[in-house]
Amino acid sequence: MTAQPRHRALVALATSVVLAAGGVTVTVATPAAAAPSGLKGDFDGDGYRDLAIGDPAATVSGKSLAGAVVVLYGSAAGPDGSRRAVFHQATADVPGSPEDDDRFGHSLVFDDFDRDGYSDLLVGAPRENVSGDVDRGTLTMLWGGPRGLSGAAAVKVANPPDTGCALAEGLYAGDVDGDGAPDVSVAGRCRPFHLRGPFTRAGRPLSQQRDPLLGTTRGGVHGNVDADPEAERIVFAGLVSGDPGGRIYVDDWTGDGYARTRLTDAGGLTGGVGDVDGDGYGDLVTGYPEEPRNGESWPVGGAVDVWYGGPDGIDSAQRPQRIHQGTAGVPGSGESGDGFGGSVGVADTDADGHADVAVGVAGESFGGVAAAGTVTLLRGTPTGLTGAGARLLHQNTEGVPGAPETYDLFGAEVALGDRNRDGRPDLTVGVPWENGRGMVWHARGTAGGITTAGSFNVTAAGAGVDGDIAGFGEAIAR
């Protein structure tokens, strides 16, 4: 079945005891003060990575689709629902004001953008109108500190985009120039922006550039795929004539600029970087959930590709390894609208030294339920990614709470990360159409991989965000 359109929203962070979110009163317990841990994703510095969830469809101050972001602070038991905060443009100190269809929280990325030891959260609102320009889009930085996220700044870009550019439809971050400060790339329907860190508390980057060579971009990833210490900037340009899976570029820092390589025979609109084959070099995993067009040779229902890194990076002449629902060992079969690869997470979930891949298949139908959605876990091995031993997770899997329903879209977003400080990545899954508003599902990592034992759901209502349109869980910060 064809997945329904996605709507995204944002929630604001508070350190007070009571917070008003979209007409709903939310009780928030503030985290105890802590020295900074330096962990990416740890907003309050207590040594546990926190979970930030976008709800771009949230109603705020009576404005539909204004958007909000929910933060669940981490603990030894994982994301803690009793220590949560909601942020949006009606939150004190957050720039702007909630308006219909802003979609604050559509995109999220975290890192220590001001280099104070605490992770910060960058939030995109791609449909916000600015100075008469409809859907220009905006960026907001929420600052981490000893009591969690508090204070915010508008991040302004030079040569601002125009009407319809939808700035921040995608965000990705990492240190791509080796100076120790994370840099940010901002995708949208006009040329992408590259913002060089560190950022001041006024939201100003050290420098910025509007990419002179690219037009529309769908997203990307920053990750190291070669032997140098800097991450590479990998840009997903989206569908281009002659490239059925979308064009991909790799920008490698040379010391005084970037050398750009185009990957041929590429397919990718989502992705992540991890060492899938255990050779010590990062590999690029991309997801392409779209359908073949004009008779192009592409798996029906979507696919993931793996581009293997090495001392000199990704050889653009290599043919990527392609895995889909027709690959041996992969559960299910490729059908139009499955959306295999609509979201991708990469991490070593079973401690064998090889990164594994979580693949969202949000449009998958099973048991007579249309687009209930699934997640497929693929194993990394010394010879690369394999369909052998793949696991299928959904709401009929033992230990997963709830039940599959039409258009739940389980797997619309997937994220892997250690949120309870046990050294093992956990899995968080967005289910944005669950019961008409959305939820996220969280499962622990163990020595044997992801377990459904003790897994739990967090719904939009339980997180304290209001609205009548699906969207909670469409974005998960990573």
Coordinates of C-alpha atoms in Angstrom, one line a residue:
M1 CA 0.0 0.0 0.0
T2 CA 1.1 3.6 -0.5
A3 CA 2.1 5.3 2.7
Q4 CA 0.2 8.4 3.6
P5 CA 1.9 11.8 3.7
R6 CA 4.1 12.5 6.7
H7 CA 3.5 15.5 8.9
R8 CA 6.1 16.7 11.5
A9 CA 6.0 18.9 14.6
L10 CA 8.2 20.2 17.5
V11 CA 8.1 20.4 21.3
A12 CA 10.0 22.9 23.6
L13 CA 12.2 22.3 26.5
A14 CA 11.4 23.4 30.0
T15 CA 13.1 23.4 33.4
S16 CA 10.0 24.6 35.2
V17 CA 7.7 22.2 37.0
V18 CA 4.6 22.8 34.8
L19 CA 4.6 23.4 31.0
A20 CA 1.7 24.3 28.8
A21 CA 1.8 22.5 25.4
G22 CA -0.9 23.0 22.9
G23 CA -3.5 23.5 25.6
V24 CA -2.4 20.4 27.5
T25 CA -0.7 20.8 30.9
V26 CA 2.4 18.6 31.1
T27 CA 4.2 17.9 34.4
V28 CA 8.0 17.9 33.9
A29 CA 10.6 16.7 36.4
T30 CA 13.8 18.6 35.9
P31 CA 17.0 16.5 35.8
A32 CA 19.6 17.0 38.6
A33 CA 22.7 19.1 37.8
A34 CA 25.6 17.2 36.4
A35 CA 29.0 17.8 35.0
P36 CA 29.2 17.4 31.2
S37 CA 29.8 13.9 30.0
G38 CA 30.7 15.0 26.5
L39 CA 28.5 12.2 25.1
K40 CA 26.7 13.1 21.8
G41 CA 23.0 13.2 22.6
D42 CA 23.4 13.8 26.3
F43 CA 21.7 17.1 26.9
D44 CA 22.0 17.3 30.7
G45 CA 25.5 15.8 31.0
D46 CA 24.6 12.9 33.3
G47 CA 26.2 10.3 31.2
Y48 CA 23.0 9.0 29.6
R49 CA 22.0 9.8 26.0
D50 CA 18.6 11.4 25.8
L51 CA 15.8 10.8 23.3
A52 CA 14.4 13.7 21.3
I53 CA 11.2 13.0 19.3
G54 CA 9.6 15.3 16.7
D55 CA 5.9 15.8 16.4
P56 CA 5.6 18.2 13.5
A57 CA 1.8 17.7 13.5
A58 CA 1.3 18.9 17.1
T59 CA -1.3 21.6 17.8
V60 CA 0.2 24.5 19.8
S61 CA -1.8 27.5 21.1
G62 CA -4.6 26.4 18.8
K63 CA -2.4 26.3 15.7
S64 CA -2.7 23.0 13.8
L65 CA 0.6 21.5 12.5
A66 CA 2.6 24.1 14.4
G67 CA 4.8 21.3 15.7
A68 CA 6.6 20.4 18.9
V69 CA 9.6 18.3 20.2
V70 CA 9.5 15.9 23.2
V71 CA 12.7 15.1 25.1
L72 CA 12.8 12.0 27.3
Y73 CA 15.9 12.2 29.5
G74 CA 18.0 9.1 29.7
S75 CA 18.6 6.8 32.7
A76 CA 19.9 3.3 33.6
A77 CA 16.5 2.0 32.5
G78 CA 16.5 3.9 29.2
P79 CA 14.4 7.0 28.2
D80 CA 12.6 8.1 31.4
G81 CA 9.0 9.3 30.9
S82 CA 9.0 10.9 34.3
R83 CA 11.8 13.3 33.2
R84 CA 10.5 14.8 30.0
A85 CA 10.2 18.2 28.5
V86 CA 8.2 19.6 25.6
F87 CA 9.4 22.4 23.3
H88 CA 7.7 24.5 20.7
Q89 CA 7.5 28.1 19.6
A90 CA 5.2 29.0 22.5
T91 CA 7.9 27.9 25.0
A92 CA 9.7 30.7 26.8
D93 CA 13.0 31.7 25.1
V94 CA 12.2 29.7 21.9
P95 CA 12.2 32.2 18.9
G96 CA 9.2 32.7 16.8
S97 CA 5.5 31.9 17.5
P98 CA 3.4 28.9 16.6
E99 CA 1.5 29.2 13.3
D100 CA -0.6 26.8 11.3
D101 CA 1.6 24.4 9.3
D102 CA 5.1 25.5 10.5
R103 CA 5.9 21.8 11.3
F104 CA 8.5 22.6 14.0
G105 CA 10.3 19.3 14.7
H106 CA 10.1 17.9 11.2
S107 CA 13.9 17.4 11.4
L108 CA 16.2 17.0 14.4
V109 CA 19.9 16.6 14.9
F110 CA 22.1 16.7 18.1
D111 CA 25.7 17.4 18.8
D112 CA 27.8 19.7 21.0
F113 CA 27.5 22.7 18.7
D114 CA 29.0 25.3 21.1
R115 CA 31.7 22.9 22.5
D116 CA 30.7 23.3 26.2
G117 CA 30.5 19.6 26.9
Y118 CA 26.7 19.3 26.7
S119 CA 24.9 18.2 23.6
D120 CA 22.5 20.7 21.9
L121 CA 19.5 20.1 19.7
L122 CA 19.0 21.7 16.3
V123 CA 15.3 21.8 15.2
G124 CA 14.0 22.4 11.7
A125 CA 10.6 23.9 10.8
P126 CA 10.6 23.7 7.0
R127 CA 7.2 25.1 6.4
E128 CA 7.5 28.2 8.4
N129 CA 6.9 31.5 6.6
V130 CA 9.5 34.2 6.9
S131 CA 9.2 37.9 5.9
G132 CA 6.5 37.1 3.4
D133 CA 8.3 34.1 1.9
V134 CA 5.9 31.1 2.2
D135 CA 7.5 27.8 3.3
R136 CA 11.0 29.3 3.5
G137 CA 11.8 27.3 6.7
T138 CA 13.7 28.1 9.9
L139 CA 16.3 26.6 12.2
T140 CA 16.2 26.8 16.0
M141 CA 19.0 25.7 18.4
L142 CA 18.1 24.5 21.9
W143 CA 21.1 24.6 24.2
G144 CA 22.1 21.8 26.5
G145 CA 23.3 22.4 30.1
P146 CA 23.5 20.9 33.6
R147 CA 19.7 20.8 33.9
G148 CA 18.9 19.8 30.4
L149 CA 17.9 21.8 27.4
S150 CA 17.1 25.4 28.2
G151 CA 17.5 28.6 26.2
A152 CA 17.4 28.8 22.4
A153 CA 18.6 30.8 19.4
A154 CA 17.5 31.2 15.9
V155 CA 20.1 30.0 13.4
K156 CA 20.1 32.4 10.5
V157 CA 21.6 31.4 7.1
A158 CA 23.3 33.9 4.8
N159 CA 21.6 34.6 1.4
P160 CA 18.4 33.2 2.8
P161 CA 16.3 30.8 0.8
D162 CA 13.2 31.8 -1.1
T163 CA 9.5 31.0 -1.1
G164 CA 9.0 27.2 -1.1
C165 CA 12.6 26.3 -0.3
A166 CA 11.5 24.4 2.8
L167 CA 14.8 24.9 4.6
A168 CA 15.7 22.1 7.0
E169 CA 13.6 19.3 5.4
G170 CA 16.8 17.4 6.4
L171 CA 19.6 18.0 9.0
Y172 CA 22.8 16.1 9.5
A173 CA 25.9 17.0 11.6
G174 CA 29.5 15.9 12.3
D175 CA 33.0 17.3 12.3
V176 CA 33.9 17.3 8.6
D177 CA 36.9 19.6 8.8
G178 CA 38.8 18.1 11.8
D179 CA 38.8 21.2 14.0
G180 CA 36.9 19.5 16.8
A181 CA 33.6 21.4 16.3
P182 CA 30.6 19.8 14.7
D183 CA 29.4 21.1 11.3
V184 CA 25.9 21.1 10.0
S185 CA 24.4 20.5 6.5
V186 CA 20.9 21.7 5.9
A187 CA 18.8 20.0 3.1
G188 CA 15.8 21.6 1.4
R189 CA 14.1 22.2 -2.0
C190 CA 16.7 24.8 -2.9
R191 CA 20.5 24.7 -2.7
P192 CA 21.7 23.1 0.6
F193 CA 23.5 25.1 3.2
H194 CA 26.7 24.0 5.0
L195 CA 27.3 25.6 8.3
R196 CA 30.7 25.4 9.9
G197 CA 31.0 25.0 13.7
P198 CA 31.4 26.0 16.4
F199 CA 28.2 28.0 16.9
T200 CA 27.9 31.1 19.2
R201 CA 25.1 31.2 21.8
A202 CA 23.5 33.7 19.4
G203 CA 23.2 30.9 16.9
R204 CA 25.9 32.1 14.5
P205 CA 28.1 29.5 12.9
L206 CA 31.8 30.1 12.4
S207 CA 31.1 30.4 8.6
Q208 CA 28.6 29.2 6.1
Q209 CA 28.1 28.4 2.5
R210 CA 25.2 27.9 0.2
D211 CA 26.3 25.0 -2.0
P212 CA 27.0 26.4 -5.4
L213 CA 26.8 23.1 -7.3
L214 CA 23.6 21.4 -6.0
G215 CA 19.9 22.2 -6.1
T216 CA 17.3 20.2 -4.2
T217 CA 18.7 17.8 -1.6
R218 CA 16.8 15.2 0.4
G219 CA 19.2 14.8 3.2
G220 CA 22.5 13.1 3.9
V221 CA 24.9 12.0 6.6
H222 CA 28.3 12.9 8.1
G223 CA 30.5 9.9 8.8
N224 CA 34.1 8.7 8.3
V225 CA 34.6 6.3 5.4
D226 CA 38.4 6.6 5.0
A227 CA 41.6 6.6 7.0
D228 CA 41.8 10.3 7.9
P229 CA 40.3 11.6 11.1
E230 CA 37.6 13.8 9.6
A231 CA 34.1 12.7 8.8
E232 CA 33.0 12.9 5.2
R233 CA 30.0 15.0 4.2
I234 CA 27.7 12.8 2.2
V235 CA 24.8 14.5 0.3
F236 CA 21.7 12.8 -1.0
A237 CA 20.6 14.9 -3.9
G238 CA 17.4 12.9 -4.6
L239 CA 16.1 11.9 -8.0
V240 CA 18.0 13.1 -10.9
S241 CA 17.4 12.2 -14.6
G242 CA 19.5 9.1 -15.4
D243 CA 19.9 8.1 -11.7
P244 CA 16.9 6.0 -10.8
G245 CA 17.9 5.8 -7.1
G246 CA 18.9 9.4 -6.7
R247 CA 22.4 11.0 -6.9
I248 CA 24.9 10.8 -4.0
Y249 CA 28.0 13.0 -3.5
V250 CA 30.8 12.5 -1.0
D251 CA 32.7 15.6 0.1
D252 CA 36.2 14.9 1.6
W253 CA 38.1 17.6 3.5
T254 CA 41.4 18.4 1.9
G255 CA 42.7 20.9 4.4
D256 CA 41.6 24.0 2.5
G257 CA 38.3 22.8 0.9
Y258 CA 36.4 19.8 -0.2
A259 CA 37.0 17.3 -3.0
R260 CA 33.6 16.1 -4.3
T261 CA 33.0 12.6 -5.7
R262 CA 29.8 11.5 -7.3
L263 CA 28.8 7.9 -6.6
T264 CA 27.6 6.2 -9.8
D265 CA 24.8 3.6 -9.8
A266 CA 23.7 5.1 -6.5
G267 CA 20.4 4.8 -4.6
G268 CA 19.7 6.7 -1.4
L269 CA 17.4 9.1 0.3
T270 CA 18.2 8.0 3.9
G271 CA 21.3 6.5 5.4
G272 CA 24.0 6.0 8.1
V273 CA 27.6 5.1 8.4
G274 CA 29.1 2.2 10.3
D275 CA 31.7 -0.5 9.9
V276 CA 29.6 -3.3 8.5
D277 CA 32.4 -5.6 7.5
G278 CA 34.7 -5.0 10.5
D279 CA 37.7 -3.9 8.5
G280 CA 38.2 -0.7 10.5
Y281 CA 36.7 1.7 7.9
G282 CA 33.2 3.1 8.0
D283 CA 30.8 2.0 5.3
L284 CA 27.9 4.0 3.9
V285 CA 24.4 2.4 4.1
T286 CA 21.7 4.1 2.2
G287 CA 18.0 3.4 1.9
Y288 CA 15.9 4.0 -1.2
P289 CA 12.2 3.3 -0.5
E290 CA 10.8 4.6 -3.8
E291 CA 9.4 2.6 -6.7
P292 CA 11.1 2.1 -10.1
R293 CA 10.1 4.6 -12.7
N294 CA 9.9 4.3 -16.5
G295 CA 11.0 0.7 -16.5
E296 CA 14.1 1.3 -14.5
S297 CA 15.8 -1.7 -13.0
W298 CA 15.1 -1.2 -9.3
P299 CA 13.6 -3.5 -6.7
V300 CA 9.8 -3.0 -6.2
G301 CA 9.2 -2.0 -2.6
G302 CA 12.6 -0.4 -2.0
A303 CA 16.1 -1.4 -1.1
V304 CA 19.2 -0.6 0.9
D305 CA 22.7 -0.3 -0.6
V306 CA 26.1 -0.6 1.1
W307 CA 29.1 1.3 -0.2
Y308 CA 32.2 -0.1 1.5
G309 CA 34.9 2.4 2.8
G310 CA 38.6 1.9 2.8
P311 CA 41.9 3.8 3.4
D312 CA 41.1 6.1 0.5
G313 CA 37.4 6.2 1.1
I314 CA 34.6 4.8 -1.1
D315 CA 35.7 3.8 -4.6
S316 CA 33.2 5.5 -6.8
A317 CA 33.6 2.7 -9.4
Q318 CA 32.5 0.0 -7.0
R319 CA 29.0 -1.5 -7.4
P320 CA 27.2 -1.2 -4.1
Q321 CA 25.8 -4.3 -2.4
R322 CA 22.0 -4.1 -2.7
I323 CA 19.6 -5.8 -0.3
H324 CA 15.9 -5.9 -0.6
Q325 CA 12.9 -8.2 0.2
G326 CA 13.9 -10.5 -2.7
T327 CA 17.3 -11.1 -1.1
A328 CA 17.8 -14.6 0.4
G329 CA 17.0 -14.5 4.1
V330 CA 15.2 -11.2 4.1
P331 CA 11.6 -11.6 5.4
G332 CA 8.7 -10.7 3.2
S333 CA 8.5 -9.9 -0.5
G334 CA 8.8 -6.6 -2.3
E335 CA 5.5 -5.0 -3.0
S336 CA 4.6 -1.5 -4.3
G337 CA 4.5 0.9 -1.4
D338 CA 6.4 -1.2 1.2
G339 CA 9.0 1.6 1.6
F340 CA 11.8 -0.7 2.5
G341 CA 14.7 1.6 3.4
G342 CA 12.5 4.6 4.3
S343 CA 14.6 4.9 7.4
V344 CA 17.9 3.3 8.3
G345 CA 19.9 2.9 11.5
V346 CA 23.5 1.5 11.6
A347 CA 25.2 0.2 14.8
D348 CA 26.7 -3.0 16.2
T349 CA 23.7 -4.5 18.0
D350 CA 25.2 -7.9 18.9
A351 CA 28.8 -6.9 19.9
D352 CA 30.4 -9.0 17.2
G353 CA 32.5 -6.1 15.8
H354 CA 30.3 -5.6 12.8
A355 CA 27.7 -2.9 12.4
D356 CA 24.2 -4.1 11.8
V357 CA 21.4 -2.3 10.0
A358 CA 17.8 -1.6 11.1
V359 CA 15.6 -1.0 8.1
G360 CA 12.2 0.7 8.4
V361 CA 9.5 -0.8 6.1
A362 CA 6.6 1.5 7.1
G363 CA 4.3 0.6 4.3
E364 CA 4.5 -3.2 4.7
S365 CA 1.2 -5.0 5.0
F366 CA 0.8 -8.3 6.7
G367 CA -2.0 -10.4 8.2
G368 CA -4.5 -8.5 6.1
V369 CA -3.6 -5.2 7.7
A370 CA -2.5 -2.5 5.2
A371 CA 0.6 -0.5 5.9
A372 CA 0.9 -1.7 9.5
G373 CA 4.7 -1.5 9.1
T374 CA 7.7 -3.5 10.1
V375 CA 11.4 -3.2 10.9
T376 CA 14.0 -5.6 9.5
L377 CA 17.3 -6.1 11.3
L378 CA 20.1 -7.1 9.0
R379 CA 23.4 -8.5 10.2
G380 CA 26.9 -7.3 9.5
T381 CA 29.6 -9.9 8.9
P382 CA 33.2 -10.1 7.8
T383 CA 32.0 -10.4 4.2
G384 CA 29.5 -7.5 4.5
L385 CA 25.8 -7.1 5.1
T386 CA 23.7 -10.2 4.8
G387 CA 20.1 -11.3 4.6
A388 CA 21.0 -14.5 6.5
G389 CA 19.7 -14.4 10.0
A390 CA 17.6 -11.3 9.4
R391 CA 14.9 -10.5 12.1
L392 CA 11.5 -9.0 11.5
L393 CA 9.9 -6.9 14.2
H394 CA 6.3 -5.5 14.2
Q395 CA 3.4 -5.2 16.6
N396 CA 2.6 -8.9 16.3
T397 CA 6.1 -9.8 17.5
E398 CA 6.1 -11.4 21.0
G399 CA 7.0 -8.7 23.5
V400 CA 6.1 -5.7 21.4
P401 CA 3.1 -4.0 22.9
G402 CA 0.1 -3.0 20.9
A403 CA -1.4 -4.5 17.8
P404 CA -1.0 -3.8 14.1
E405 CA -3.6 -1.5 12.6
T406 CA -4.2 -0.1 9.1
Y407 CA -1.7 2.7 8.4
D408 CA 0.2 2.6 11.7
L409 CA 3.4 3.0 9.7
F410 CA 5.5 1.1 12.2
G411 CA 9.1 1.8 11.2
A412 CA 8.6 5.2 9.6
E413 CA 11.6 6.2 11.6
V414 CA 14.3 4.0 13.2
A415 CA 17.2 5.0 15.4
L416 CA 20.0 2.9 17.1
G417 CA 21.9 4.3 20.1
D418 CA 22.9 3.3 23.6
R419 CA 20.5 5.2 25.9
N420 CA 21.1 3.3 29.2
R421 CA 24.9 3.3 29.3
D422 CA 25.4 -0.4 29.1
G423 CA 27.5 -0.2 25.9
R424 CA 24.9 -1.8 23.7
P425 CA 22.8 0.1 21.1
D426 CA 19.0 0.2 21.8
L427 CA 16.4 0.5 19.1
T428 CA 13.8 3.3 18.9
V429 CA 11.0 3.1 16.3
G430 CA 8.6 5.8 15.2
V431 CA 5.0 4.8 14.6
P432 CA 3.5 8.2 13.5
W433 CA 0.0 7.0 12.6
E434 CA -0.7 4.8 15.6
N435 CA -4.2 5.6 16.9
G436 CA -4.3 8.7 14.7
R437 CA -1.6 10.6 16.5
G438 CA 1.5 8.5 16.8
M439 CA 3.9 6.8 19.2
V440 CA 7.5 5.6 19.6
W441 CA 8.5 2.1 20.6
H442 CA 11.7 1.5 22.5
A443 CA 13.6 -1.8 22.9
R444 CA 16.9 -2.6 24.8
G445 CA 20.1 -3.8 23.3
T446 CA 21.7 -6.9 24.9
A447 CA 24.8 -9.1 24.2
G448 CA 22.6 -11.1 21.8
G449 CA 21.2 -8.1 20.1
I450 CA 17.9 -6.2 20.4
T451 CA 15.4 -7.8 22.8
T452 CA 11.6 -7.2 22.9
A453 CA 11.6 -8.2 26.6
G454 CA 10.7 -5.1 28.7
S455 CA 10.1 -3.0 25.6
F456 CA 7.6 -0.1 25.9
N457 CA 5.7 2.5 24.0
V458 CA 5.4 6.2 24.5
T459 CA 2.3 7.8 22.9
A460 CA 1.7 11.4 21.9
A461 CA -0.8 11.8 24.6
G462 CA 1.5 10.2 27.2
A463 CA 4.3 12.6 26.1
G464 CA 2.0 15.6 26.6
V465 CA 1.5 16.8 23.1
D466 CA -1.9 17.7 21.6
G467 CA -3.3 17.6 18.1
D468 CA -5.7 15.7 15.8
I469 CA -3.2 14.8 12.9
A470 CA -0.8 12.0 12.8
G471 CA 2.9 12.8 13.3
F472 CA 4.4 12.0 16.7
G473 CA 7.5 9.9 16.1
E474 CA 8.1 11.1 12.5
A475 CA 11.5 12.4 13.6
I476 CA 14.0 10.9 16.1
A477 CA 17.2 12.9 16.7
R478 CA 20.5 11.1 16.1

